Amino acid sequence: VFKRLHHQAHSEETYLHPIIRPNMLELLDNLEVAHHAQDAQLAHLQETLAQLSLEQGSEARTLLMQEFYSALNQFIGHYLVHLAEEEKMLPLLWQRCQPHELFAVMAAFKCLEEPEQFPHIMALVKQSLDEHEMNAMFLVMQQRLGESIFERVFEAACRLIPS
C-alpha cells in the first residue's frame, strides 16, 4: 500500500504536472506541497509500523499501536481532502489544456508505467488527433517531460503507428 501511494504521487509529478504546469501553475504548487506532506506522513507510518513489528513490550507496543492508528487516520483524512481537490481541478484541466497535451500525459504514462495499455491509448490518440495535433503531442512531451521520456515513448509509438 505504501509503495502504491508513493508511486501514485510520483507518477503525477513525473507525467502530469510538467505537461499541465503552464496552464495550471497556481493549482499545481498546492498539489505538490500536499504530495510532499503525504510522503512525510507515509514515511512516519512506515517507521511506526516497523517499530511496532520489533517491539515486544506490551506497554510500548500499545503506545506504538495508538500512534500508528492516529497517524493512519490523519493520513486518510488528508488524503481524502487531497483527492477531492484533485477532482475539483479536473474541469479546469479540461478547460485550460489542449487535447494533445492531455494525450501526451496519458501516452507517456501508459508507455512507461503500464506498457500493456499503451497500444490502446495510442489507438485512441490516432483516432482523436490529426497529424498536426499528434506532432504537437510529441513536441509537448519532448519539451516538458524531457528527451529520455520522449525518446522511449516516440520509439514505442513508431512501432505501433507506421509513418
XYZ file of N, CA and C in Angstrom:
489
model
N 0.828 -1.190 0.000
C 0.000 0.000 0.000
C 0.876 1.259 0.000
N 1.906 1.262 0.862
C 2.781 2.439 0.933
C 3.445 2.696 -0.420
N 3.951 1.643 -1.046
C 4.611 1.779 -2.347
C 3.655 2.362 -3.383
N 2.438 1.851 -3.387
C 1.448 2.292 -4.372
C 1.108 3.770 -4.188
N 0.974 4.196 -2.957
C 0.664 5.607 -2.692
C 1.830 6.514 -3.082
N 3.059 6.089 -2.764
C 4.233 6.856 -3.189
C 4.284 6.929 -4.714
N 4.019 5.799 -5.353
C 4.100 5.720 -6.809
C 3.054 6.613 -7.475
N 1.868 6.675 -6.905
C 0.809 7.489 -7.484
C 1.220 8.959 -7.512
N 1.732 9.456 -6.409
C 2.166 10.858 -6.356
C 3.354 11.090 -7.295
N 4.280 10.140 -7.314
C 5.446 10.253 -8.202
C 5.005 10.294 -9.668
N 4.040 9.462 -10.028
C 3.562 9.434 -11.416
C 2.935 10.764 -11.810
N 2.140 11.331 -10.920
C 1.544 12.638 -11.217
C 2.631 13.687 -11.425
N 3.627 13.681 -10.550
C 4.690 14.681 -10.639
C 5.607 14.445 -11.836
N 5.713 13.212 -12.300
C 6.566 12.891 -13.442
C 5.870 13.153 -14.767
N 4.614 12.749 -14.906
C 3.936 12.792 -16.199
C 2.921 13.924 -16.334
N 2.140 14.154 -15.313
C 1.055 15.125 -15.418
C 1.519 16.561 -15.175
N 2.159 16.779 -14.053
C 2.495 18.151 -13.669
C 3.351 18.899 -14.690
N 4.411 18.291 -15.257
C 5.194 19.056 -16.236
C 4.396 19.457 -17.485
N 3.454 18.616 -17.883
C 2.666 18.919 -19.081
C 1.670 20.042 -18.811
N 0.998 19.997 -17.681
C -0.067 20.980 -17.428
C 0.407 22.222 -16.680
N 1.667 22.210 -16.208
C 2.178 23.337 -15.419
C 1.925 24.702 -16.062
N 2.205 24.906 -17.357
C 1.995 26.254 -17.925
C 0.540 26.718 -17.851
N -0.391 25.780 -17.823
C -1.813 26.129 -17.831
C -2.437 26.193 -16.436
N -1.761 25.610 -15.450
C -2.382 25.471 -14.127
C -1.384 25.695 -12.989
N -0.466 26.580 -13.179
C 0.621 26.796 -12.223
C 0.122 27.028 -10.805
N -0.872 27.889 -10.637
C -1.333 28.247 -9.290
C -1.914 27.048 -8.544
N -2.475 26.094 -9.247
C -3.067 24.924 -8.593
C -2.026 23.842 -8.307
N -1.057 23.710 -9.188
C -0.057 22.656 -9.029
C 0.836 22.863 -7.822
N 1.155 24.102 -7.521
C 2.012 24.358 -6.361
C 1.399 23.767 -5.095
N 0.093 23.966 -4.915
C -0.593 23.423 -3.738
C -0.606 21.896 -3.749
N -0.818 21.308 -4.922
C -0.841 19.840 -5.013
C 0.527 19.243 -4.701
N 1.580 19.884 -5.185
C 2.924 19.364 -4.924
C 3.287 19.485 -3.447
N 2.867 20.557 -2.811
C 3.073 20.695 -1.361
C 2.344 19.562 -0.647
N 1.117 19.278 -1.086
C 0.348 18.186 -0.482
C 1.036 16.844 -0.690
N 1.608 16.618 -1.883
C 2.325 15.359 -2.143
C 3.522 15.199 -1.209
N 4.251 16.266 -0.981
C 5.415 16.187 -0.093
C 4.976 15.929 1.354
N 3.884 16.545 1.750
C 3.347 16.293 3.095
C 2.890 14.837 3.220
N 2.262 14.318 2.172
C 1.840 12.914 2.178
C 3.049 11.981 2.261
N 4.106 12.310 1.544
C 5.329 11.497 1.611
C 5.851 11.437 3.044
N 5.843 12.580 3.725
C 6.313 12.615 5.119
C 5.390 11.786 6.014
N 4.097 11.897 5.795
C 3.149 11.108 6.590
C 3.339 9.613 6.337
N 3.521 9.240 5.076
C 3.732 7.827 4.752
C 5.027 7.304 5.370
N 6.063 8.116 5.340
C 7.339 7.704 5.953
C 7.148 7.479 7.450
N 6.397 8.367 8.093
C 6.126 8.215 9.521
C 5.324 6.938 9.788
N 4.330 6.668 8.957
C 3.540 5.442 9.115
C 4.411 4.195 8.958
N 5.263 4.201 7.951
C 6.145 3.056 7.722
C 7.107 2.858 8.893
N 7.655 3.956 9.378
C 8.594 3.893 10.511
C 7.890 3.362 11.759
N 6.690 3.864 12.019
C 5.932 3.412 13.185
C 5.578 1.936 13.067
N 5.193 1.521 11.889
C 4.860 0.112 11.663
C 6.089 -0.779 11.844
N 7.235 -0.325 11.371
C 8.478 -1.091 11.544
C 8.827 -1.215 13.029
N 8.697 -0.123 13.767
C 8.960 -0.167 15.210
C 7.983 -1.093 15.914
N 6.760 -1.058 15.478
C 5.714 -1.899 16.059
C 6.037 -3.383 15.873
N 6.566 -3.722 14.728
C 6.892 -5.125 14.467
C 8.078 -5.610 15.312
N 8.909 -4.666 15.779
C 10.070 -5.037 16.591
C 9.775 -5.022 18.091
N 8.780 -4.256 18.471
C 8.510 -4.053 19.895
C 7.815 -5.266 20.506
N 8.358 -5.725 21.621
C 7.787 -6.883 22.315
C 7.052 -6.495 23.586
N 7.483 -5.419 24.221
C 6.863 -4.989 25.488
C 5.439 -4.502 25.267
N 4.545 -4.922 26.103
C 3.129 -4.639 25.873
C 2.794 -3.146 26.008
N 3.412 -2.444 26.960
C 3.097 -1.023 27.143
C 3.625 -0.199 25.962
N 4.867 -0.437 25.576
C 5.449 0.284 24.435
C 4.698 -0.073 23.142
N 4.340 -1.323 23.001
C 3.606 -1.774 21.812
C 2.235 -1.096 21.748
N 1.566 -0.984 22.862
C 0.265 -0.320 22.908
C 0.391 1.136 22.484
N 1.423 1.815 22.981
C 1.646 3.218 22.593
C 1.923 3.341 21.096
N 2.729 2.429 20.576
C 3.013 2.448 19.137
C 1.759 2.162 18.311
N 0.943 1.252 18.782
C -0.306 0.952 18.080
C -1.218 2.175 18.052
N -1.283 2.890 19.174
C -2.089 4.102 19.231
C -1.523 5.169 18.295
N -0.209 5.285 18.291
C 0.453 6.253 17.403
C 0.166 5.918 15.940
N 0.290 4.659 15.586
C 0.035 4.237 14.205
C -1.426 4.509 13.833
N -2.338 4.144 14.694
C -3.764 4.345 14.440
C -4.066 5.827 14.218
N -3.543 6.661 15.080
C -3.762 8.104 14.970
C -3.156 8.658 13.674
N -1.913 8.265 13.398
C -1.236 8.745 12.188
C -1.945 8.252 10.923
N -2.423 7.021 10.948
C -3.132 6.472 9.796
C -4.422 7.247 9.542
N -5.159 7.546 10.587
C -6.401 8.310 10.421
C -6.133 9.726 9.930
N -5.059 10.337 10.411
C -4.691 11.671 9.919
C -4.338 11.602 8.436
N -3.570 10.590 8.061
C -3.201 10.437 6.659
C -4.446 10.247 5.797
N -5.334 9.362 6.214
C -6.554 9.101 5.438
C -7.356 10.385 5.264
N -7.501 11.150 6.322
C -8.234 12.414 6.235
C -7.594 13.379 5.252
N -6.281 13.561 5.363
C -5.577 14.467 4.445
C -5.641 13.959 3.003
N -5.527 12.654 2.847
C -5.528 12.069 1.502
C -6.898 12.241 0.838
N -7.962 12.054 1.596
C -9.300 12.233 1.027
C -9.542 13.689 0.620
N -9.061 14.625 1.421
C -9.168 16.048 1.056
C -8.365 16.308 -0.220
N -7.173 15.730 -0.299
C -6.321 15.890 -1.483
C -7.025 15.348 -2.730
N -7.610 14.167 -2.624
C -8.332 13.595 -3.767
C -9.496 14.481 -4.189
N -10.202 15.040 -3.219
C -11.318 15.941 -3.529
C -10.819 17.190 -4.253
N -9.665 17.712 -3.841
C -9.086 18.887 -4.507
C -8.690 18.551 -5.937
N -8.129 17.360 -6.135
C -7.767 16.944 -7.495
C -9.021 16.807 -8.368
N -10.080 16.258 -7.811
C -11.329 16.100 -8.572
C -11.914 17.457 -8.960
N -11.842 18.431 -8.056
C -12.334 19.778 -8.359
C -11.536 20.421 -9.489
N -10.288 20.006 -9.623
C -9.390 20.581 -10.609
C -9.665 20.058 -12.024
N -10.302 18.903 -12.156
C -10.489 18.288 -13.466
C -11.206 19.168 -14.491
N -12.315 19.835 -14.150
C -12.937 20.692 -15.163
C -11.992 21.793 -15.664
N -11.190 22.344 -14.769
C -10.210 23.358 -15.186
C -9.143 22.747 -16.095
N -8.753 21.544 -15.779
C -7.757 20.834 -16.598
C -8.279 20.687 -18.021
N -9.513 20.238 -18.162
C -10.102 20.052 -19.490
C -10.334 21.381 -20.203
N -10.570 22.415 -19.421
C -10.825 23.733 -19.990
C -9.531 24.404 -20.464
N -8.479 24.272 -19.690
C -7.244 25.019 -19.958
C -6.216 24.268 -20.809
N -6.321 22.961 -20.873
C -5.330 22.166 -21.611
C -5.913 21.683 -22.932
N -5.060 21.640 -23.932
C -5.452 21.143 -25.242
C -5.457 19.610 -25.234
N -6.274 19.007 -26.094
C -6.298 17.539 -26.154
C -4.920 16.910 -26.368
N -4.096 17.530 -27.202
C -2.771 16.929 -27.437
C -1.906 16.958 -26.174
N -2.117 17.938 -25.293
C -1.370 17.976 -24.033
C -1.826 16.850 -23.100
N -3.129 16.656 -23.025
C -3.657 15.599 -22.160
C -3.287 14.208 -22.688
N -3.307 14.050 -24.010
C -2.878 12.777 -24.580
C -1.384 12.546 -24.348
N -0.595 13.603 -24.306
C 0.839 13.453 -24.021
C 1.051 12.852 -22.639
N 0.257 13.300 -21.675
C 0.340 12.751 -20.315
C 0.020 11.259 -20.342
N -1.113 10.925 -20.937
C -1.569 9.534 -20.933
C -0.633 8.628 -21.719
N -0.169 9.080 -22.874
C 0.715 8.244 -23.695
C 2.018 7.960 -22.958
N 2.609 8.973 -22.352
C 3.869 8.776 -21.627
C 3.651 7.858 -20.430
N 2.593 8.097 -19.678
C 2.319 7.266 -18.503
C 2.089 5.811 -18.900
N 1.227 5.596 -19.878
C 0.912 4.219 -20.277
C 2.132 3.518 -20.849
N 2.903 4.206 -21.656
C 4.083 3.590 -22.259
C 5.083 3.133 -21.210
N 5.335 3.973 -20.220
C 6.409 3.703 -19.268
C 5.950 3.028 -17.976
N 4.678 3.155 -17.630
C 4.202 2.589 -16.364
C 3.252 1.405 -16.554
N 2.493 1.428 -17.621
C 1.527 0.356 -17.898
C 1.620 -0.015 -19.376
N 2.771 -0.558 -19.789
C 3.012 -0.784 -21.222
C 1.974 -1.665 -21.914
N 1.324 -2.540 -21.165
C 0.297 -3.385 -21.784
C -0.901 -2.555 -22.249
N -1.071 -1.355 -21.691
C -2.167 -0.463 -22.066
C -1.779 0.536 -23.164
N -0.483 0.622 -23.464
C -0.003 1.622 -24.420
C -0.651 1.482 -25.800
N -0.779 0.285 -26.366
C -1.430 0.189 -27.683
C -2.849 0.759 -27.694
N -3.570 0.595 -26.586
C -4.941 1.108 -26.513
C -4.971 2.630 -26.520
N -4.083 3.242 -25.741
C -4.079 4.707 -25.705
C -3.605 5.272 -27.043
N -2.660 4.588 -27.689
C -2.185 5.089 -28.983
C -3.250 4.921 -30.063
N -4.068 3.887 -29.969
C -5.188 3.746 -30.907
C -6.164 4.910 -30.716
N -6.397 5.288 -29.474
C -7.268 6.421 -29.177
C -6.643 7.737 -29.657
N -5.341 7.880 -29.476
C -4.631 9.070 -29.978
C -4.812 9.179 -31.490
N -4.565 8.080 -32.177
C -4.651 8.073 -33.648
C -6.065 8.411 -34.110
N -7.045 7.932 -33.362
C -8.442 8.166 -33.690
C -8.858 9.610 -33.377
N -8.256 10.225 -32.364
C -8.718 11.525 -31.860
C -7.941 12.722 -32.376
N -6.680 12.528 -32.709
C -5.832 13.653 -33.110
C -5.461 13.548 -34.586
N -5.437 14.696 -35.263
C -4.938 14.678 -36.641
C -3.405 14.696 -36.599
N -2.782 14.666 -37.751
C -1.317 14.576 -37.815
C -0.645 15.765 -37.126
N -1.176 16.956 -37.334
C -0.616 18.167 -36.717
C -0.705 18.082 -35.191
N -1.858 17.651 -34.677
C -2.046 17.539 -33.231
C -1.167 16.434 -32.639
N -1.003 15.350 -33.393
C -0.140 14.273 -32.904
C 1.317 14.763 -32.820
N 1.746 15.511 -33.821
C 3.092 16.093 -33.766
C 3.221 17.041 -32.579
N 2.165 17.823 -32.328
C 2.162 18.741 -31.183
C 2.241 17.955 -29.876
N 1.574 16.810 -29.821
C 1.624 15.965 -28.620
C 3.061 15.528 -28.341
N 3.747 15.061 -29.372
C 5.123 14.605 -29.162
C 6.067 15.765 -28.856
N 5.816 16.927 -29.445
C 6.642 18.101 -29.158
C 6.478 18.538 -27.701
N 5.239 18.571 -27.221
C 4.971 18.917 -25.824
C 5.660 17.913 -24.910
N 5.557 16.642 -25.258
C 6.188 15.586 -24.468
C 7.705 15.815 -24.400
N 8.299 16.107 -25.528
C 9.751 16.315 -25.590
C 10.166 17.546 -24.778
N 9.422 18.634 -24.918
C 9.781 19.880 -24.255
C 9.540 19.848 -22.748
N 8.490 19.185 -22.308
C 8.107 19.271 -20.896
C 8.463 18.040 -20.069
N 8.581 16.882 -20.725
C 8.935 15.677 -19.973
C 10.397 15.298 -20.132
N 11.057 15.885 -21.114
C 12.478 15.623 -21.305
C 12.746 14.611 -22.407
N 13.972 14.665 -22.857
C 14.397 13.863 -24.006
C 14.289 12.360 -23.747
N 14.664 11.925 -22.580
C 14.672 10.493 -22.281
C 13.270 9.888 -22.364
N 12.306 10.526 -21.709
C 10.928 10.023 -21.754
C 10.400 10.121 -23.177
N 10.622 11.261 -23.819
C 10.149 11.448 -25.190
C 10.672 10.345 -26.102
N 11.961 10.087 -26.066
C 12.548 9.085 -26.970
C 11.943 7.710 -26.762
N 11.755 7.316 -25.511
C 11.188 5.997 -25.224
C 9.748 5.891 -25.725
N 8.966 6.934 -25.513
C 7.570 6.907 -25.942
C 7.474 6.996 -27.461
N 8.264 7.871 -28.062
C 8.227 8.041 -29.515
C 8.627 6.750 -30.227
N 9.667 6.105 -29.722
C 10.110 4.823 -30.289
C 8.995 3.783 -30.223
N 8.383 3.677 -29.074
C 7.298 2.698 -28.896
C 6.111 3.050 -29.795
N 5.814 4.333 -29.935
C 4.691 4.757 -30.778
C 4.984 4.461 -32.236
N 6.220 4.660 -32.667
C 6.581 4.394 -34.064
C 6.423 2.903 -34.406
N 6.648 2.056 -33.431
C 6.438 0.618 -33.674
C 4.951 0.301 -33.844
N 4.100 1.071 -33.192
C 2.666 0.821 -33.250
C 1.980 1.522 -34.435
N 2.458 2.722 -34.718
C 1.830 3.535 -35.771
C 2.857 3.762 -36.871
N 2.766 3.014 -37.949
C 3.720 3.215 -39.041
C 3.606 4.617 -39.608
N 4.714 5.158 -40.115
C 4.731 6.521 -40.664
C 3.736 6.709 -41.779
